[in-house]
């Protein structure tokens, strides 16, 4: 099991835009395996390729049983808004409150070049959008909302995955 070195702020790679992936090659598939291992090893729920120094539009998500790799993700729809506390493996020890949509629909490719469409909400939607921001050099600390010291997140739906559909088309 290979681990990648997680980059921390103010590493400039975290502020750069990642490039689209033309095709998932064996080399990039190895990167994804390493990203899953690194994410798990760091107890993270998401990890974007720029966080390990690779400027490609790839991220992994791991929340409970939901383990997914997103390549060239594209937001199709989003709605709602709510506040919750976020952290980031690249910003150790820091947390803050960020507003995100409660619902998001995203199209992406997985590590095997298969296209899928996912509908997610709450923590899963939040995680996907946090990781997507990394691909554009955006960090959660850019989006902090001022709240009272005794802020508590509102009650949330526990069903995070609404649907996951693989499209017929192979890229
Ligand atoms: Zn992050």
PDB file of C-alpha atoms and ligand atoms in Angstrom:
ATOM      1  CA  UNK A   1       0.000   0.000   0.000  1.00  0.00           C
ATOM      2  CA  UNK A   2       1.485   3.264  -1.123  1.00  0.00           C
ATOM      3  CA  UNK A   3       0.804   6.571   0.515  1.00  0.00           C
ATOM      4  CA  UNK A   4       1.231  10.008  -1.023  1.00  0.00           C
ATOM      5  CA  UNK A   5       2.510  13.013   0.837  1.00  0.00           C
ATOM      6  CA  UNK A   6      -0.324  15.421   1.664  1.00  0.00           C
ATOM      7  CA  UNK A   7       0.489  19.044   0.839  1.00  0.00           C
ATOM      8  CA  UNK A   8      -0.329  21.685   3.423  1.00  0.00           C
ATOM      9  CA  UNK A   9      -1.108  25.366   3.123  1.00  0.00           C
ATOM     10  CA  UNK A  10       0.592  27.579   2.003  1.00  0.00           C
ATOM     11  CA  UNK A  11       1.896  25.123  -0.643  1.00  0.00           C
ATOM     12  CA  UNK A  12       1.218  26.903  -3.945  1.00  0.00           C
ATOM     13  CA  UNK A  13       0.014  23.677  -5.626  1.00  0.00           C
ATOM     14  CA  UNK A  14      -3.178  24.007  -3.545  1.00  0.00           C
ATOM     15  CA  UNK A  15      -3.944  27.308  -5.290  1.00  0.00           C
ATOM     16  CA  UNK A  16      -3.589  26.115  -8.865  1.00  0.00           C
ATOM     17  CA  UNK A  17      -6.276  24.921 -11.255  1.00  0.00           C
ATOM     18  CA  UNK A  18      -6.117  21.213 -12.052  1.00  0.00           C
ATOM     19  CA  UNK A  19      -6.215  20.003 -15.654  1.00  0.00           C
ATOM     20  CA  UNK A  20      -8.878  17.711 -17.132  1.00  0.00           C
ATOM     21  CA  UNK A  21      -7.955  14.039 -17.535  1.00  0.00           C
ATOM     22  CA  UNK A  22      -8.040  12.762 -21.122  1.00  0.00           C
ATOM     23  CA  UNK A  23      -8.146   9.109 -20.149  1.00  0.00           C
ATOM     24  CA  UNK A  24      -7.548   7.102 -17.002  1.00  0.00           C
ATOM     25  CA  UNK A  25      -4.231   5.368 -17.611  1.00  0.00           C
ATOM     26  CA  UNK A  26      -2.727   2.641 -15.365  1.00  0.00           C
ATOM     27  CA  UNK A  27      -0.483   5.337 -13.927  1.00  0.00           C
ATOM     28  CA  UNK A  28      -3.483   7.469 -12.929  1.00  0.00           C
ATOM     29  CA  UNK A  29      -5.298   4.389 -11.607  1.00  0.00           C
ATOM     30  CA  UNK A  30      -2.346   3.809  -9.304  1.00  0.00           C
ATOM     31  CA  UNK A  31      -2.621   7.421  -8.207  1.00  0.00           C
ATOM     32  CA  UNK A  32      -6.289   6.820  -7.311  1.00  0.00           C
ATOM     33  CA  UNK A  33      -5.411   3.691  -5.269  1.00  0.00           C
ATOM     34  CA  UNK A  34      -2.768   5.691  -3.435  1.00  0.00           C
ATOM     35  CA  UNK A  35      -5.257   8.507  -2.862  1.00  0.00           C
ATOM     36  CA  UNK A  36      -7.767   6.104  -1.277  1.00  0.00           C
ATOM     37  CA  UNK A  37      -5.008   4.721   0.949  1.00  0.00           C
ATOM     38  CA  UNK A  38      -3.798   8.188   1.882  1.00  0.00           C
ATOM     39  CA  UNK A  39      -7.345   9.416   2.583  1.00  0.00           C
ATOM     40  CA  UNK A  40      -8.026   6.401   4.843  1.00  0.00           C
ATOM     41  CA  UNK A  41      -4.650   6.679   6.543  1.00  0.00           C
ATOM     42  CA  UNK A  42      -5.335  10.339   7.389  1.00  0.00           C
ATOM     43  CA  UNK A  43      -8.929   9.595   8.498  1.00  0.00           C
ATOM     44  CA  UNK A  44     -10.250  11.896   5.787  1.00  0.00           C
ATOM     45  CA  UNK A  45     -13.567  11.613   3.959  1.00  0.00           C
ATOM     46  CA  UNK A  46     -12.245  13.134   0.748  1.00  0.00           C
ATOM     47  CA  UNK A  47      -8.977  13.836  -1.007  1.00  0.00           C
ATOM     48  CA  UNK A  48      -8.289  15.759  -4.202  1.00  0.00           C
ATOM     49  CA  UNK A  49      -5.304  15.095  -6.459  1.00  0.00           C
ATOM     50  CA  UNK A  50      -3.831  18.604  -5.986  1.00  0.00           C
ATOM     51  CA  UNK A  51      -3.594  17.791  -2.260  1.00  0.00           C
ATOM     52  CA  UNK A  52      -0.980  15.194  -3.149  1.00  0.00           C
ATOM     53  CA  UNK A  53       0.701  17.515  -5.637  1.00  0.00           C
ATOM     54  CA  UNK A  54      -0.955  16.242  -8.827  1.00  0.00           C
ATOM     55  CA  UNK A  55      -2.787  18.899 -10.854  1.00  0.00           C
ATOM     56  CA  UNK A  56      -5.395  16.601 -12.401  1.00  0.00           C
ATOM     57  CA  UNK A  57      -9.176  16.846 -12.026  1.00  0.00           C
ATOM     58  CA  UNK A  58      -9.511  13.768  -9.799  1.00  0.00           C
ATOM     59  CA  UNK A  59     -10.760  13.292  -6.260  1.00  0.00           C
ATOM     60  CA  UNK A  60     -11.791  10.429  -3.984  1.00  0.00           C
ATOM     61  CA  UNK A  61     -14.604  10.335  -1.449  1.00  0.00           C
ATOM     62  CA  UNK A  62     -15.067   7.821   1.355  1.00  0.00           C
ATOM     63  CA  UNK A  63     -18.033   8.204   3.689  1.00  0.00           C
ATOM     64  CA  UNK A  64     -19.187   4.975   5.331  1.00  0.00           C
ATOM     65  CA  UNK A  65     -19.903   2.483   2.560  1.00  0.00           C
ATOM     66  CA  UNK A  66     -19.784   5.165  -0.104  1.00  0.00           C
ATOM     67  CA  UNK A  67     -16.397   5.039  -1.814  1.00  0.00           C
ATOM     68  CA  UNK A  68     -16.128   6.807  -5.110  1.00  0.00           C
ATOM     69  CA  UNK A  69     -13.560   8.304  -7.397  1.00  0.00           C
ATOM     70  CA  UNK A  70     -14.526  11.369  -9.443  1.00  0.00           C
ATOM     71  CA  UNK A  71     -12.652  12.218 -12.637  1.00  0.00           C
ATOM     72  CA  UNK A  72     -13.468  15.440 -14.539  1.00  0.00           C
ATOM     73  CA  UNK A  73     -16.500  16.125 -12.313  1.00  0.00           C
ATOM     74  CA  UNK A  74     -19.117  18.570 -13.511  1.00  0.00           C
ATOM     75  CA  UNK A  75     -21.967  19.994 -11.431  1.00  0.00           C
ATOM     76  CA  UNK A  76     -25.284  19.562 -13.268  1.00  0.00           C
ATOM     77  CA  UNK A  77     -27.610  20.875 -10.569  1.00  0.00           C
ATOM     78  CA  UNK A  78     -27.496  22.141  -7.045  1.00  0.00           C
ATOM     79  CA  UNK A  79     -30.049  23.493  -4.642  1.00  0.00           C
ATOM     80  CA  UNK A  80     -30.709  24.418  -1.047  1.00  0.00           C
ATOM     81  CA  UNK A  81     -28.248  25.819   1.401  1.00  0.00           C
ATOM     82  CA  UNK A  82     -27.116  25.022   4.926  1.00  0.00           C
ATOM     83  CA  UNK A  83     -24.257  25.700   7.274  1.00  0.00           C
ATOM     84  CA  UNK A  84     -21.896  23.125   8.717  1.00  0.00           C
ATOM     85  CA  UNK A  85     -18.393  22.796  10.057  1.00  0.00           C
ATOM     86  CA  UNK A  86     -15.604  21.788   7.661  1.00  0.00           C
ATOM     87  CA  UNK A  87     -11.994  20.859   7.932  1.00  0.00           C
ATOM     88  CA  UNK A  88      -9.359  19.867   5.406  1.00  0.00           C
ATOM     89  CA  UNK A  89      -6.395  17.477   5.435  1.00  0.00           C
ATOM     90  CA  UNK A  90      -4.310  20.272   3.884  1.00  0.00           C
ATOM     91  CA  UNK A  91      -5.184  22.698   6.700  1.00  0.00           C
ATOM     92  CA  UNK A  92      -4.447  20.671   9.863  1.00  0.00           C
ATOM     93  CA  UNK A  93      -6.069  21.758  13.092  1.00  0.00           C
ATOM     94  CA  UNK A  94      -8.365  24.318  11.511  1.00  0.00           C
ATOM     95  CA  UNK A  95     -12.130  24.109  11.158  1.00  0.00           C
ATOM     96  CA  UNK A  96     -14.767  26.629  10.180  1.00  0.00           C
ATOM     97  CA  UNK A  97     -18.362  27.048   9.125  1.00  0.00           C
ATOM     98  CA  UNK A  98     -19.147  27.031   5.395  1.00  0.00           C
ATOM     99  CA  UNK A  99     -22.451  27.357   3.534  1.00  0.00           C
ATOM    100  CA  UNK A 100     -23.032  24.645   0.926  1.00  0.00           C
ATOM    101  CA  UNK A 101     -26.016  23.369  -1.070  1.00  0.00           C
ATOM    102  CA  UNK A 102     -28.060  20.579   0.542  1.00  0.00           C
ATOM    103  CA  UNK A 103     -28.347  18.831  -2.830  1.00  0.00           C
ATOM    104  CA  UNK A 104     -26.030  18.343  -5.745  1.00  0.00           C
ATOM    105  CA  UNK A 105     -26.144  16.385  -8.993  1.00  0.00           C
ATOM    106  CA  UNK A 106     -22.754  15.697 -10.522  1.00  0.00           C
ATOM    107  CA  UNK A 107     -21.534  13.917 -13.635  1.00  0.00           C
ATOM    108  CA  UNK A 108     -18.071  12.388 -13.571  1.00  0.00           C
ATOM    109  CA  UNK A 109     -16.006   9.455 -14.737  1.00  0.00           C
ATOM    110  CA  UNK A 110     -14.689   6.819 -12.362  1.00  0.00           C
ATOM    111  CA  UNK A 111     -11.148   5.415 -12.282  1.00  0.00           C
ATOM    112  CA  UNK A 112     -12.153   2.849 -14.936  1.00  0.00           C
ATOM    113  CA  UNK A 113     -13.278   5.486 -17.470  1.00  0.00           C
ATOM    114  CA  UNK A 114     -16.963   4.769 -16.757  1.00  0.00           C
ATOM    115  CA  UNK A 115     -19.257   7.769 -16.684  1.00  0.00           C
ATOM    116  CA  UNK A 116     -21.740   8.127 -13.834  1.00  0.00           C
ATOM    117  CA  UNK A 117     -24.243  10.610 -12.481  1.00  0.00           C
ATOM    118  CA  UNK A 118     -24.614  10.970  -8.738  1.00  0.00           C
ATOM    119  CA  UNK A 119     -27.261  12.774  -6.712  1.00  0.00           C
ATOM    120  CA  UNK A 120     -26.114  13.481  -3.196  1.00  0.00           C
ATOM    121  CA  UNK A 121     -27.138  15.526  -0.220  1.00  0.00           C
ATOM    122  CA  UNK A 122     -25.825  16.948   3.006  1.00  0.00           C
ATOM    123  CA  UNK A 123     -22.432  15.575   4.059  1.00  0.00           C
ATOM    124  CA  UNK A 124     -21.881  13.735   0.773  1.00  0.00           C
ATOM    125  CA  UNK A 125     -22.838  16.795  -1.285  1.00  0.00           C
ATOM    126  CA  UNK A 126     -20.668  18.953   0.958  1.00  0.00           C
ATOM    127  CA  UNK A 127     -17.704  16.633   0.602  1.00  0.00           C
ATOM    128  CA  UNK A 128     -18.051  16.451  -3.202  1.00  0.00           C
ATOM    129  CA  UNK A 129     -18.219  20.246  -3.488  1.00  0.00           C
ATOM    130  CA  UNK A 130     -15.317  20.756  -1.067  1.00  0.00           C
ATOM    131  CA  UNK A 131     -13.168  18.410  -3.174  1.00  0.00           C
ATOM    132  CA  UNK A 132     -14.363  20.012  -6.410  1.00  0.00           C
ATOM    133  CA  UNK A 133     -13.210  23.372  -5.059  1.00  0.00           C
ATOM    134  CA  UNK A 134      -9.714  21.909  -4.614  1.00  0.00           C
ATOM    135  CA  UNK A 135      -9.586  21.297  -8.372  1.00  0.00           C
ATOM    136  CA  UNK A 136      -9.960  25.048  -8.880  1.00  0.00           C
ATOM    137  CA  UNK A 137      -7.497  26.061  -6.186  1.00  0.00           C
ATOM    138  CA  UNK A 138     -10.255  27.041  -3.740  1.00  0.00           C
ATOM    139  CA  UNK A 139     -10.033  26.158  -0.029  1.00  0.00           C
ATOM    140  CA  UNK A 140     -12.812  26.088   2.568  1.00  0.00           C
ATOM    141  CA  UNK A 141     -11.062  28.913   4.405  1.00  0.00           C
ATOM    142  CA  UNK A 142     -11.959  31.167   1.423  1.00  0.00           C
ATOM    143  CA  UNK A 143     -15.639  30.612   2.183  1.00  0.00           C
ATOM    144  CA  UNK A 144     -15.884  30.937   5.955  1.00  0.00           C
ATOM    145  CA  UNK A 145     -19.122  32.276   7.379  1.00  0.00           C
ATOM    146  CA  UNK A 146     -19.211  34.231  10.646  1.00  0.00           C
ATOM    147  CA  UNK A 147     -21.323  32.458  13.235  1.00  0.00           C
ATOM    148  CA  UNK A 148     -21.939  32.677  16.962  1.00  0.00           C
ATOM    149  CA  UNK A 149     -19.470  30.823  19.169  1.00  0.00           C
ATOM    150  CA  UNK A 150     -22.167  28.325  20.153  1.00  0.00           C
ATOM    151  CA  UNK A 151     -23.011  27.429  16.537  1.00  0.00           C
ATOM    152  CA  UNK A 152     -24.431  23.951  16.130  1.00  0.00           C
ATOM    153  CA  UNK A 153     -25.223  22.412  12.754  1.00  0.00           C
ATOM    154  CA  UNK A 154     -28.906  21.838  12.055  1.00  0.00           C
ATOM    155  CA  UNK A 155     -30.421  18.371  11.990  1.00  0.00           C
ATOM    156  CA  UNK A 156     -29.601  16.668   8.701  1.00  0.00           C
ATOM    157  CA  UNK A 157     -30.923  13.824   6.592  1.00  0.00           C
ATOM    158  CA  UNK A 158     -28.855  10.712   7.150  1.00  0.00           C
ATOM    159  CA  UNK A 159     -29.593   9.305   3.722  1.00  0.00           C
ATOM    160  CA  UNK A 160     -26.751  10.898   1.808  1.00  0.00           C
ATOM    161  CA  UNK A 161     -26.808   9.045  -1.476  1.00  0.00           C
ATOM    162  CA  UNK A 162     -29.981   9.655  -3.474  1.00  0.00           C
ATOM    163  CA  UNK A 163     -28.888   7.896  -6.650  1.00  0.00           C
ATOM    164  CA  UNK A 164     -25.834   6.656  -8.488  1.00  0.00           C
ATOM    165  CA  UNK A 165     -26.334   5.802 -12.154  1.00  0.00           C
ATOM    166  CA  UNK A 166     -23.725   4.584 -14.574  1.00  0.00           C
ATOM    167  CA  UNK A 167     -24.408   5.847 -18.062  1.00  0.00           C
ATOM    168  CA  UNK A 168     -23.999   3.512 -21.011  1.00  0.00           C
ATOM    169  CA  UNK A 169     -21.442   5.662 -22.708  1.00  0.00           C
ATOM    170  CA  UNK A 170     -17.819   4.791 -22.042  1.00  0.00           C
ATOM    171  CA  UNK A 171     -15.399   7.607 -22.434  1.00  0.00           C
TER     172      UNK A 171
HETATM  173 ZN1  LIG B   1      -9.832  19.862   1.601  1.00  0.00          ZN
END
